[in-house]
Structure formats: structure tokens, C-alpha cells
Coordinates of C-alpha atoms in Angstrom, one line a residue:
M27 CA -40.6 -62.4 -158.8
R28 CA -39.8 -58.9 -159.8
V29 CA -36.1 -58.6 -161.1
L30 CA -34.1 -55.5 -161.8
V31 CA -31.2 -55.8 -164.3
L32 CA -28.4 -53.2 -164.0
G33 CA -26.7 -52.3 -167.3
S34 CA -27.3 -51.1 -170.9
G35 CA -25.4 -53.6 -173.2
G36 CA -26.0 -56.8 -175.2
R37 CA -25.3 -58.9 -172.0
E38 CA -28.1 -57.2 -170.2
H39 CA -30.5 -57.6 -173.1
A40 CA -29.6 -61.3 -173.1
L41 CA -30.2 -61.4 -169.3
A42 CA -33.5 -59.6 -169.5
R43 CA -34.6 -62.0 -172.5
A44 CA -33.8 -65.0 -170.4
L45 CA -35.6 -63.6 -167.3
H46 CA -38.5 -62.6 -169.3
R47 CA -38.9 -66.3 -170.4
D48 CA -38.9 -67.5 -166.8
P49 CA -42.5 -68.3 -165.7
A50 CA -41.7 -67.3 -162.0
V51 CA -40.6 -63.8 -163.2
T52 CA -43.6 -61.6 -163.2
A53 CA -41.9 -58.3 -164.1
V54 CA -38.4 -57.4 -165.5
H55 CA -36.9 -54.0 -165.2
C56 CA -33.7 -52.6 -166.7
A57 CA -31.6 -49.6 -165.5
P58 CA -30.8 -47.9 -167.7
G59 CA -31.5 -50.6 -170.3
N60 CA -31.5 -49.8 -174.1
P61 CA -34.1 -49.9 -177.0
G62 CA -33.9 -53.6 -177.2
T63 CA -34.7 -54.3 -173.6
A64 CA -37.6 -51.8 -173.9
G65 CA -39.5 -54.4 -175.8
I66 CA -39.5 -57.0 -172.9
A67 CA -38.9 -54.9 -169.7
D68 CA -39.5 -51.6 -168.1
N69 CA -36.5 -49.2 -168.6
H70 CA -35.5 -46.6 -165.9
A71 CA -33.1 -43.7 -166.7
L72 CA -30.5 -44.1 -164.0
D73 CA -26.7 -44.3 -163.3
P74 CA -26.2 -47.9 -162.4
T75 CA -22.9 -47.1 -160.7
D76 CA -24.8 -44.8 -158.1
P77 CA -25.5 -47.1 -155.1
T78 CA -28.0 -44.8 -153.6
A79 CA -30.0 -44.3 -156.8
V80 CA -30.1 -48.1 -157.4
T81 CA -31.1 -48.9 -153.9
E82 CA -33.9 -46.4 -154.0
L83 CA -35.1 -47.7 -157.5
A84 CA -35.0 -51.4 -156.1
G85 CA -37.1 -50.3 -153.1
R86 CA -39.7 -48.4 -155.2
L87 CA -40.0 -51.4 -157.5
R88 CA -40.2 -53.8 -154.5
A89 CA -37.6 -55.8 -156.4
D90 CA -37.1 -59.6 -155.3
L91 CA -33.8 -59.7 -157.0
V92 CA -31.2 -57.2 -158.6
V93 CA -28.8 -58.8 -161.2
V94 CA -25.7 -56.8 -161.8
G95 CA -24.4 -56.8 -165.4
P96 CA -21.2 -54.5 -165.8
E97 CA -18.1 -54.7 -163.6
A98 CA -17.9 -51.0 -163.0
V99 CA -21.3 -51.3 -161.0
L100 CA -19.7 -54.0 -158.7
M101 CA -16.6 -52.0 -158.0
A102 CA -18.8 -48.9 -157.2
G103 CA -20.0 -50.9 -154.4
V104 CA -23.7 -51.3 -155.6
G105 CA -23.9 -54.9 -154.3
D106 CA -22.7 -53.8 -150.8
A107 CA -25.4 -51.1 -150.8
L108 CA -28.2 -53.4 -151.8
R109 CA -27.4 -56.0 -149.3
R110 CA -27.3 -53.4 -146.5
A111 CA -30.9 -52.5 -147.6
G112 CA -31.9 -56.1 -147.5
V113 CA -32.3 -56.5 -151.3
P114 CA -31.0 -59.9 -152.7
C115 CA -28.3 -59.1 -155.3
F116 CA -26.9 -61.5 -157.8
G117 CA -23.2 -59.9 -158.0
P118 CA -20.4 -59.9 -155.4
D119 CA -19.6 -57.1 -153.0
R120 CA -16.9 -54.8 -153.9
A121 CA -14.1 -56.6 -151.8
A122 CA -14.8 -59.9 -153.6
A123 CA -15.2 -58.2 -157.1
R124 CA -11.6 -57.2 -156.8
I125 CA -10.8 -60.5 -158.3
E126 CA -11.6 -58.7 -161.5
G127 CA -10.9 -55.1 -160.4
S128 CA -7.3 -55.9 -159.7
K129 CA -5.2 -58.3 -161.8
A130 CA -2.6 -58.3 -159.0
F131 CA -5.3 -59.2 -156.4
A132 CA -6.6 -62.0 -158.7
K133 CA -2.9 -63.5 -158.9
E134 CA -2.7 -63.2 -155.1
I135 CA -6.0 -65.1 -154.8
M136 CA -4.7 -67.9 -157.2
A137 CA -1.5 -68.2 -155.5
A138 CA -3.1 -68.7 -152.1
A139 CA -5.6 -71.2 -153.6
R140 CA -3.0 -73.1 -155.8
V141 CA -5.0 -72.3 -158.8
P142 CA -2.9 -72.8 -162.0
T143 CA -2.1 -69.7 -163.9
A144 CA 0.7 -68.1 -165.9
E145 CA 3.7 -66.8 -163.9
A146 CA 3.4 -63.1 -163.5
R147 CA 5.1 -59.9 -162.1
V148 CA 3.3 -56.9 -160.9
C149 CA 5.2 -53.8 -162.2
E150 CA 4.8 -50.0 -161.2
T151 CA 8.1 -48.5 -162.7
S152 CA 9.8 -48.7 -166.1
A153 CA 12.6 -50.6 -164.7
Q154 CA 10.4 -53.2 -163.3
V155 CA 8.5 -53.3 -166.7
D156 CA 12.0 -54.0 -168.4
E157 CA 13.0 -56.6 -166.1
A158 CA 9.7 -58.5 -166.5
L159 CA 9.8 -58.2 -170.3
D160 CA 13.4 -59.5 -170.3
A161 CA 12.3 -62.3 -168.1
F162 CA 9.3 -63.5 -170.0
G163 CA 10.3 -62.7 -173.6
P164 CA 7.9 -62.6 -176.6
P165 CA 5.2 -62.8 -177.1
F166 CA 4.7 -60.1 -174.4
V167 CA 1.5 -60.2 -172.3
V168 CA 0.9 -56.9 -170.5
K169 CA -2.4 -56.3 -168.5
D170 CA -3.7 -53.1 -166.9
D171 CA -4.0 -53.9 -163.3
G172 CA -7.5 -52.1 -163.1
L173 CA -10.8 -52.3 -165.0
A174 CA -10.5 -51.9 -168.6
A175 CA -13.8 -53.2 -170.2
G176 CA -11.9 -56.2 -171.6
K177 CA -9.5 -54.1 -173.6
G178 CA -6.6 -53.6 -171.1
V179 CA -4.6 -56.5 -172.4
V180 CA -1.8 -56.3 -175.0
V181 CA -0.3 -59.5 -176.6
T182 CA 2.5 -58.6 -178.8
A183 CA 5.9 -59.6 -180.2
D184 CA 6.8 -55.8 -180.3
R185 CA 8.7 -54.9 -177.1
E186 CA 8.2 -51.2 -177.7
A187 CA 4.5 -51.7 -177.9
A188 CA 4.4 -53.7 -174.9
A189 CA 6.5 -51.2 -173.0
A190 CA 4.3 -48.2 -174.2
H191 CA 1.1 -50.0 -173.1
A192 CA 2.7 -50.5 -169.7
A193 CA 3.7 -46.8 -169.4
A194 CA 0.1 -45.7 -170.5
C195 CA -1.5 -47.9 -167.9
G196 CA 0.8 -47.3 -164.9
R197 CA 0.6 -50.3 -162.7
V198 CA 0.5 -53.4 -164.8
V199 CA 0.8 -57.2 -164.6
I200 CA 3.2 -58.8 -167.0
E201 CA 3.1 -62.5 -167.4
E202 CA 4.3 -65.4 -169.5
F203 CA 2.3 -66.2 -172.6
L204 CA 0.1 -69.0 -172.6
D205 CA -0.3 -71.3 -175.7
G206 CA -3.4 -73.3 -176.6
P207 CA -7.1 -72.5 -177.2
E208 CA -9.1 -70.4 -174.8
V209 CA -12.3 -71.3 -173.0
S210 CA -14.8 -69.3 -171.0
L211 CA -16.6 -70.9 -168.1
F212 CA -19.3 -69.3 -166.0
A213 CA -20.0 -70.6 -162.6
L214 CA -22.9 -69.5 -160.4
C215 CA -21.9 -69.0 -156.8
D216 CA -23.7 -68.4 -153.5
G217 CA -20.6 -67.7 -151.3
E218 CA -19.9 -71.2 -150.7
H219 CA -21.0 -73.3 -153.5
A220 CA -20.6 -73.1 -157.2
V221 CA -22.4 -74.6 -160.2
P222 CA -21.1 -74.4 -163.8
L223 CA -22.9 -73.3 -166.9
L224 CA -21.8 -74.4 -170.5
P225 CA -18.5 -73.5 -171.6
A226 CA -18.1 -71.1 -174.6
Q227 CA -15.3 -69.6 -176.6
D228 CA -15.2 -66.0 -177.6
F229 CA -13.1 -64.0 -180.1
K230 CA -11.2 -61.0 -178.8
R231 CA -9.3 -59.8 -181.8
A232 CA -11.1 -57.2 -184.0
Y233 CA -10.6 -59.0 -187.3
D234 CA -10.8 -62.2 -189.1
G235 CA -8.0 -64.7 -188.3
D236 CA -7.4 -63.2 -184.8
E237 CA -5.8 -60.1 -186.4
G238 CA -6.0 -56.6 -185.0
P239 CA -6.3 -55.1 -181.7
N240 CA -8.1 -56.7 -178.6
T241 CA -11.7 -55.8 -178.2
G242 CA -14.4 -56.5 -175.8
G243 CA -15.2 -59.4 -177.8
M244 CA -16.5 -59.9 -181.5
G245 CA -18.3 -63.1 -181.2
A246 CA -18.8 -66.3 -179.4
Y247 CA -20.3 -69.9 -179.7
T248 CA -21.3 -72.8 -177.6
P249 CA -21.0 -75.8 -177.3
L250 CA -17.4 -76.6 -177.9
P251 CA -17.2 -80.0 -179.9
W252 CA -13.4 -80.0 -179.5
A253 CA -13.2 -79.7 -175.7
P254 CA -11.9 -82.7 -173.9
D255 CA -14.1 -85.0 -171.7
G256 CA -14.3 -83.9 -168.2
L257 CA -13.0 -80.4 -168.8
V258 CA -15.8 -78.6 -166.9
E259 CA -15.4 -81.0 -163.9
E260 CA -11.7 -80.3 -163.9
I261 CA -12.1 -76.5 -164.0
M262 CA -14.6 -76.5 -161.2
A263 CA -12.2 -78.8 -159.1
T264 CA -9.0 -77.0 -159.7
V265 CA -10.0 -73.3 -160.5
V266 CA -13.5 -72.3 -159.5
Q267 CA -14.2 -74.0 -156.1
P268 CA -10.6 -73.3 -154.8
A269 CA -11.0 -69.6 -155.7
V270 CA -14.4 -69.4 -154.1
D271 CA -13.1 -71.3 -151.0
E272 CA -10.2 -68.7 -150.7
L273 CA -12.5 -65.7 -150.9
R274 CA -14.7 -67.2 -148.2
R275 CA -11.7 -67.8 -146.0
R276 CA -10.8 -64.1 -146.3
E277 CA -14.5 -63.4 -145.1
T278 CA -15.3 -61.9 -148.7
P279 CA -17.7 -64.5 -149.9
Y280 CA -18.4 -64.6 -153.7
V281 CA -22.0 -64.2 -154.5
G282 CA -22.8 -64.0 -158.4
V283 CA -21.1 -65.4 -161.4
L284 CA -17.4 -66.2 -161.5
Y285 CA -16.1 -66.0 -165.0
A286 CA -13.0 -68.1 -165.7
G287 CA -11.2 -67.4 -168.8
L288 CA -8.7 -70.2 -169.4
A289 CA -6.1 -71.5 -171.6
L290 CA -5.9 -75.1 -172.5
T291 CA -2.1 -75.2 -172.7
S292 CA 0.3 -78.1 -173.4
A293 CA 1.0 -78.2 -169.7
G294 CA -2.7 -78.3 -168.8
I295 CA -5.4 -75.8 -167.7
R296 CA -4.2 -72.3 -166.9
V297 CA -6.3 -69.2 -165.8
V298 CA -5.8 -66.3 -168.0
E299 CA -8.3 -64.1 -165.9
F300 CA -11.2 -64.0 -163.7
N301 CA -14.2 -61.7 -164.1
A302 CA -16.7 -60.9 -161.5
R303 CA -19.7 -60.8 -164.0
F304 CA -21.1 -62.6 -167.0
G305 CA -18.7 -62.2 -170.0
D306 CA -19.9 -60.4 -173.1
P307 CA -20.6 -61.9 -175.6
E308 CA -20.3 -65.4 -174.3
T309 CA -23.5 -64.8 -172.2
Q310 CA -25.6 -64.3 -175.2
V311 CA -24.9 -67.9 -176.5
V312 CA -24.8 -69.6 -173.2
L313 CA -28.2 -68.1 -172.0
D314 CA -29.8 -69.0 -175.4
R315 CA -29.1 -72.6 -174.6
L316 CA -30.3 -72.6 -171.1
A317 CA -33.5 -74.5 -170.4
T318 CA -33.5 -74.2 -166.6
P319 CA -35.5 -70.9 -165.6
L320 CA -32.8 -68.2 -164.9
G321 CA -34.5 -66.2 -162.3
T322 CA -35.0 -68.9 -159.7
L323 CA -31.3 -70.0 -160.4
L324 CA -29.9 -66.5 -159.8
Q325 CA -32.1 -65.9 -156.7
S326 CA -30.9 -69.1 -155.1
C327 CA -27.4 -67.8 -155.3
A328 CA -28.4 -64.3 -153.9
I329 CA -30.0 -65.8 -151.0
G330 CA -27.5 -68.5 -150.3
G331 CA -29.5 -71.7 -151.3
L332 CA -27.6 -73.1 -154.2
D333 CA -27.6 -76.8 -154.4
P334 CA -23.9 -77.7 -155.2
A335 CA -25.1 -81.0 -156.9
F336 CA -27.6 -79.2 -159.1
R337 CA -26.9 -79.1 -162.8
P338 CA -28.8 -76.8 -165.1
E339 CA -30.6 -78.2 -168.1
W340 CA -29.7 -77.2 -171.6
R341 CA -31.6 -77.0 -174.9
P342 CA -30.0 -79.2 -177.7
G343 CA -28.2 -77.7 -180.5
A344 CA -25.9 -74.7 -180.8
A345 CA -25.7 -70.9 -180.6
V346 CA -23.4 -68.4 -182.4
T347 CA -23.4 -64.7 -181.8
V348 CA -21.8 -62.2 -184.1
V349 CA -21.0 -58.7 -183.1
V350 CA -21.7 -55.9 -185.5
A351 CA -19.3 -53.0 -184.5
A352 CA -19.3 -49.4 -185.3
E353 CA -16.8 -47.7 -187.6
G354 CA -13.4 -47.2 -185.7
Y355 CA -14.1 -49.8 -183.1
P356 CA -12.2 -50.4 -180.8
A357 CA -9.9 -47.4 -180.9
A358 CA -12.5 -44.5 -181.6
P359 CA -16.0 -45.8 -182.4
V360 CA -18.3 -43.5 -184.4
K361 CA -21.7 -42.9 -182.8
G362 CA -24.9 -41.6 -184.2
D363 CA -25.3 -43.6 -187.5
E364 CA -28.8 -45.0 -188.4
I365 CA -29.4 -48.8 -188.1
T366 CA -31.9 -50.4 -190.6
G367 CA -32.9 -53.9 -191.3
L368 CA -33.7 -55.3 -187.9
A369 CA -37.2 -56.3 -189.0
E370 CA -35.8 -58.2 -191.9
A371 CA -33.1 -59.8 -189.6
A372 CA -35.8 -60.9 -187.2
K373 CA -37.5 -62.9 -190.0
V374 CA -34.4 -65.1 -190.4
E375 CA -35.3 -68.5 -189.0
G376 CA -33.3 -69.4 -186.0
A377 CA -32.0 -65.8 -185.5
Y378 CA -32.5 -62.7 -183.4
V379 CA -30.8 -59.5 -182.7
L380 CA -29.7 -58.1 -179.1
H381 CA -29.0 -54.4 -178.7
A382 CA -25.5 -53.6 -177.3
G383 CA -25.0 -50.0 -178.1
T384 CA -28.0 -48.3 -179.4
R385 CA -30.3 -45.4 -178.8
T386 CA -33.4 -43.9 -180.5
D387 CA -33.6 -40.3 -181.5
P388 CA -36.7 -37.9 -181.1
D389 CA -38.0 -39.1 -184.4
G390 CA -37.8 -42.7 -183.3
R391 CA -34.9 -43.7 -185.5
L392 CA -32.6 -46.4 -184.1
L393 CA -28.9 -45.0 -183.9
S394 CA -25.6 -46.5 -182.9
N395 CA -24.4 -45.4 -179.5
G396 CA -21.4 -47.5 -178.7
G397 CA -18.5 -49.6 -180.1
R398 CA -20.3 -52.8 -180.3
V399 CA -23.7 -52.0 -181.5
L400 CA -25.6 -55.2 -182.1
N401 CA -25.3 -58.9 -181.1
V402 CA -26.8 -61.0 -183.9
V403 CA -27.4 -64.6 -182.4
G404 CA -28.0 -67.6 -184.6
T405 CA -29.3 -70.9 -183.4
G406 CA -29.6 -74.4 -184.9
D407 CA -29.1 -78.1 -184.4
S408 CA -25.5 -77.7 -185.3
L409 CA -22.7 -75.0 -185.2
A410 CA -22.8 -74.9 -189.0
A411 CA -26.6 -74.3 -188.9
A412 CA -26.2 -71.6 -186.2
R413 CA -23.5 -69.8 -188.0
A414 CA -25.7 -69.8 -191.2
A415 CA -28.6 -68.3 -189.3
A416 CA -26.4 -65.6 -187.6
Y417 CA -24.6 -64.4 -190.7
A418 CA -28.0 -64.4 -192.8
A419 CA -29.4 -62.0 -190.3
V420 CA -26.2 -59.9 -190.3
A421 CA -26.6 -59.6 -194.0
E422 CA -30.0 -57.9 -193.5
I423 CA -28.7 -55.2 -191.1
G424 CA -27.5 -51.9 -192.5
L425 CA -25.1 -49.5 -190.4
R426 CA -22.7 -47.4 -192.2
A427 CA -19.0 -48.4 -192.3
S428 CA -19.8 -51.1 -189.7
H429 CA -17.6 -54.3 -189.5
H430 CA -17.8 -57.8 -188.1
R431 CA -15.8 -60.9 -188.2
T432 CA -16.9 -63.6 -190.8
D433 CA -15.0 -66.6 -189.0
I434 CA -16.9 -66.8 -185.7
A435 CA -17.1 -70.5 -184.9
L436 CA -15.9 -71.4 -188.3
R437 CA -13.1 -73.8 -187.3
A438 CA -15.4 -75.5 -184.8
A439 CA -18.2 -76.0 -187.2
T440 CA -15.9 -77.4 -189.9
G441 CA -14.1 -79.7 -187.5

């Protein structure tokens, strides 16, 4: 099987790494990829949001499967173009991807499918915003209605800050605050059926103790030792399958991974958001634990042959990923600083590094090229061991003025 992965971040490096381990996958290609994927795949300089360019490349490569990483690629209609050309694509069409592309559309789907979620209002004027903020009270939750790379949400007790975010976004969804821990669950879908992967938890705030602004994610871990029994089965029955059924009823079948971001509230499971692609950095830890070959699994979704009774096999133990971020991230990340110590980090037992925002210069030096620069993954027979491996590897990495959280999976590891 020849597979083309679209995207250039840490999620795509994790996907390429998992596909590279699949005995059925004979070649992995990435477009555009990054310096990390170049070690295990063939990179192709290309704009992945260009449907014509992607379709032409898939044809030249005789790709048996295209795996879409970023949400912007889906909303650009790349999945639609590939399917018209007869190329199997793991990633929904643009119409179904609106479940992430529009928070208002996601709420509409959830209401129709009776999926439990926060009460919300769609607001387009300052008067509507004021009414919604009055109705829900603090903490205020204001979400940009469109794509925002995981950073379009403000949760604050400061009413002025909430109103300012709404004004900056234009059309927003304002909703009630959901209490309780958050869980991320990926479900692989073939348009009709859905199969769950391991649940994970990520850390959205920039700094330790969940302080600072929202980011795209500063770290993640799996498994969740504190998760109640039957959680995954309940999520599939009350959240994922009803949403898939509703999209199919609307003749927009969902093919790809459906990401459910959930809050385990005092009143039960509530959906915080849906994403139309693998979450980043949860993908990095979930795929690390996956023992079932990934390529065959994703292809079965793309061609419509997913067995709803199938459950993937998982490697024992735990995985933790820690994001090394550039100076100024998330507001104004500084690019172009040299990265050192990756060879030393790779020598740490149980750890490895995924590239998220890197490039090489003409002299071959590795430089930062984004806000989230590296994903350092630690593995072990327990969360404590996985944390130790990850942070030992982080300590070997040099990047001027970079920052990372020191408390990823700490509470879970210490009980």
C-alpha cells in the first residue's frame, strides 16, 4: 500500500511514523512534510490545501490511500477532489467537515442527534453577545464560529475580555461553562460505522497549573487511569454514533476520524467540541500505543469496509508527549532559532522526538519554524515512567527562550 499524508506538523509526523511501521505499507509520502518525516518518508513540496495539486500528486504516486492531517485541508475540499478522482481518502468531504469548520453547524447536528452538549447561542451582533453573556454568566465561554487552529476559544471570568474576543471574531458561539475533567476520544468512521481508539487527555493552557492563554495543545497522555468504567462505550453510544447517523441522514456521510472533545461534568458527559481530524498532540500518544497496523485500518474506513465490532489492539503501558514551544507562543511565536540536542534526546530510553514546526537552512542546521516546535514522546510501563522518559529527553534539547509545561500527566501519574 502506498500512502500519502497531507500536512507538516507533529500530528503528521506521528501518522507517518505509525504508517511506516505497518508491514502492509510499502511507501509513505508526505506533502509537504517536515525534516522529521524526511527520515521515514518522501517529502513533496506542495500546498496541501490545493485540491488540484494534491490530486495530481496522488495520481503520480499511484497512492492507494491519502490521509488528511489538518482541518484547513478538509475545508478546502481536498477530500471531495480526491474522491472524484477515484483516490481513497481518509478524511471527510467539505460538507461533513463543517462539524469542525462551523461551531454553529456542530451545535445544529448535536441538537438533531440529541447529543449532550452545553447550551449555546450563536451571536453576530454586540447586542446578541451582551444578551448571551448575561444569560450564561461567568466563566464566559466564547468560541470563534470558524476554524481557529485550536486557539479560537476564550474561557474567562473577565466579561470585557469575553466581549472583546467576540468582537474580534465576528460570528461566535457563546455557551455555558462545563465543569469537570476533559477527555479526547478519536473514532474511526467509514460513513456508517465507527470504531473507537484509546481516550486521551490534552493540556490546552500555555503554562503549568492550566494558567495562561489557550494554545493548540501543550501535551497529552494515555491511558486515563481515572476514567470511569464503560466511558468509551457510553461516548460511542450517546455521542459518536448519533452524530455519524445524523450526518449520513443528511447525505453527507462522515469518512475519517471524528474527534470528540468531552467534559465529564457532574451532570454527565457533555460535548465540548467536534473536530474533523486527529487531534494534536493527542494523536502522538494514542498512535504510540496502537498495535493494530494503521494503514489497513484507515484504508478500511476510506473504502467503506469498517467492521463495527472490530476493536484495535493496544500495546501495554503508557505514553506522554510534551510540547516544546517557541518564544512568544501562542501570541507571536519567534521563528528561525537553531535547535540542538536531538541526537542526545533520541538516546534516552523510551523516548523519541517528533517534529512539529521545524525546517532546515542551506547549511543543514535545524531551525524552529512554528509555535509548537517539537513533540517529545516518552513511553514506559506506567505514566510515571513515561513522564520521566519524556522530560529526560526534553532536558537534552536546546532552543533559545523555548518553553514547555512541566506538569503534563502529573496528577494522573501521582494518583
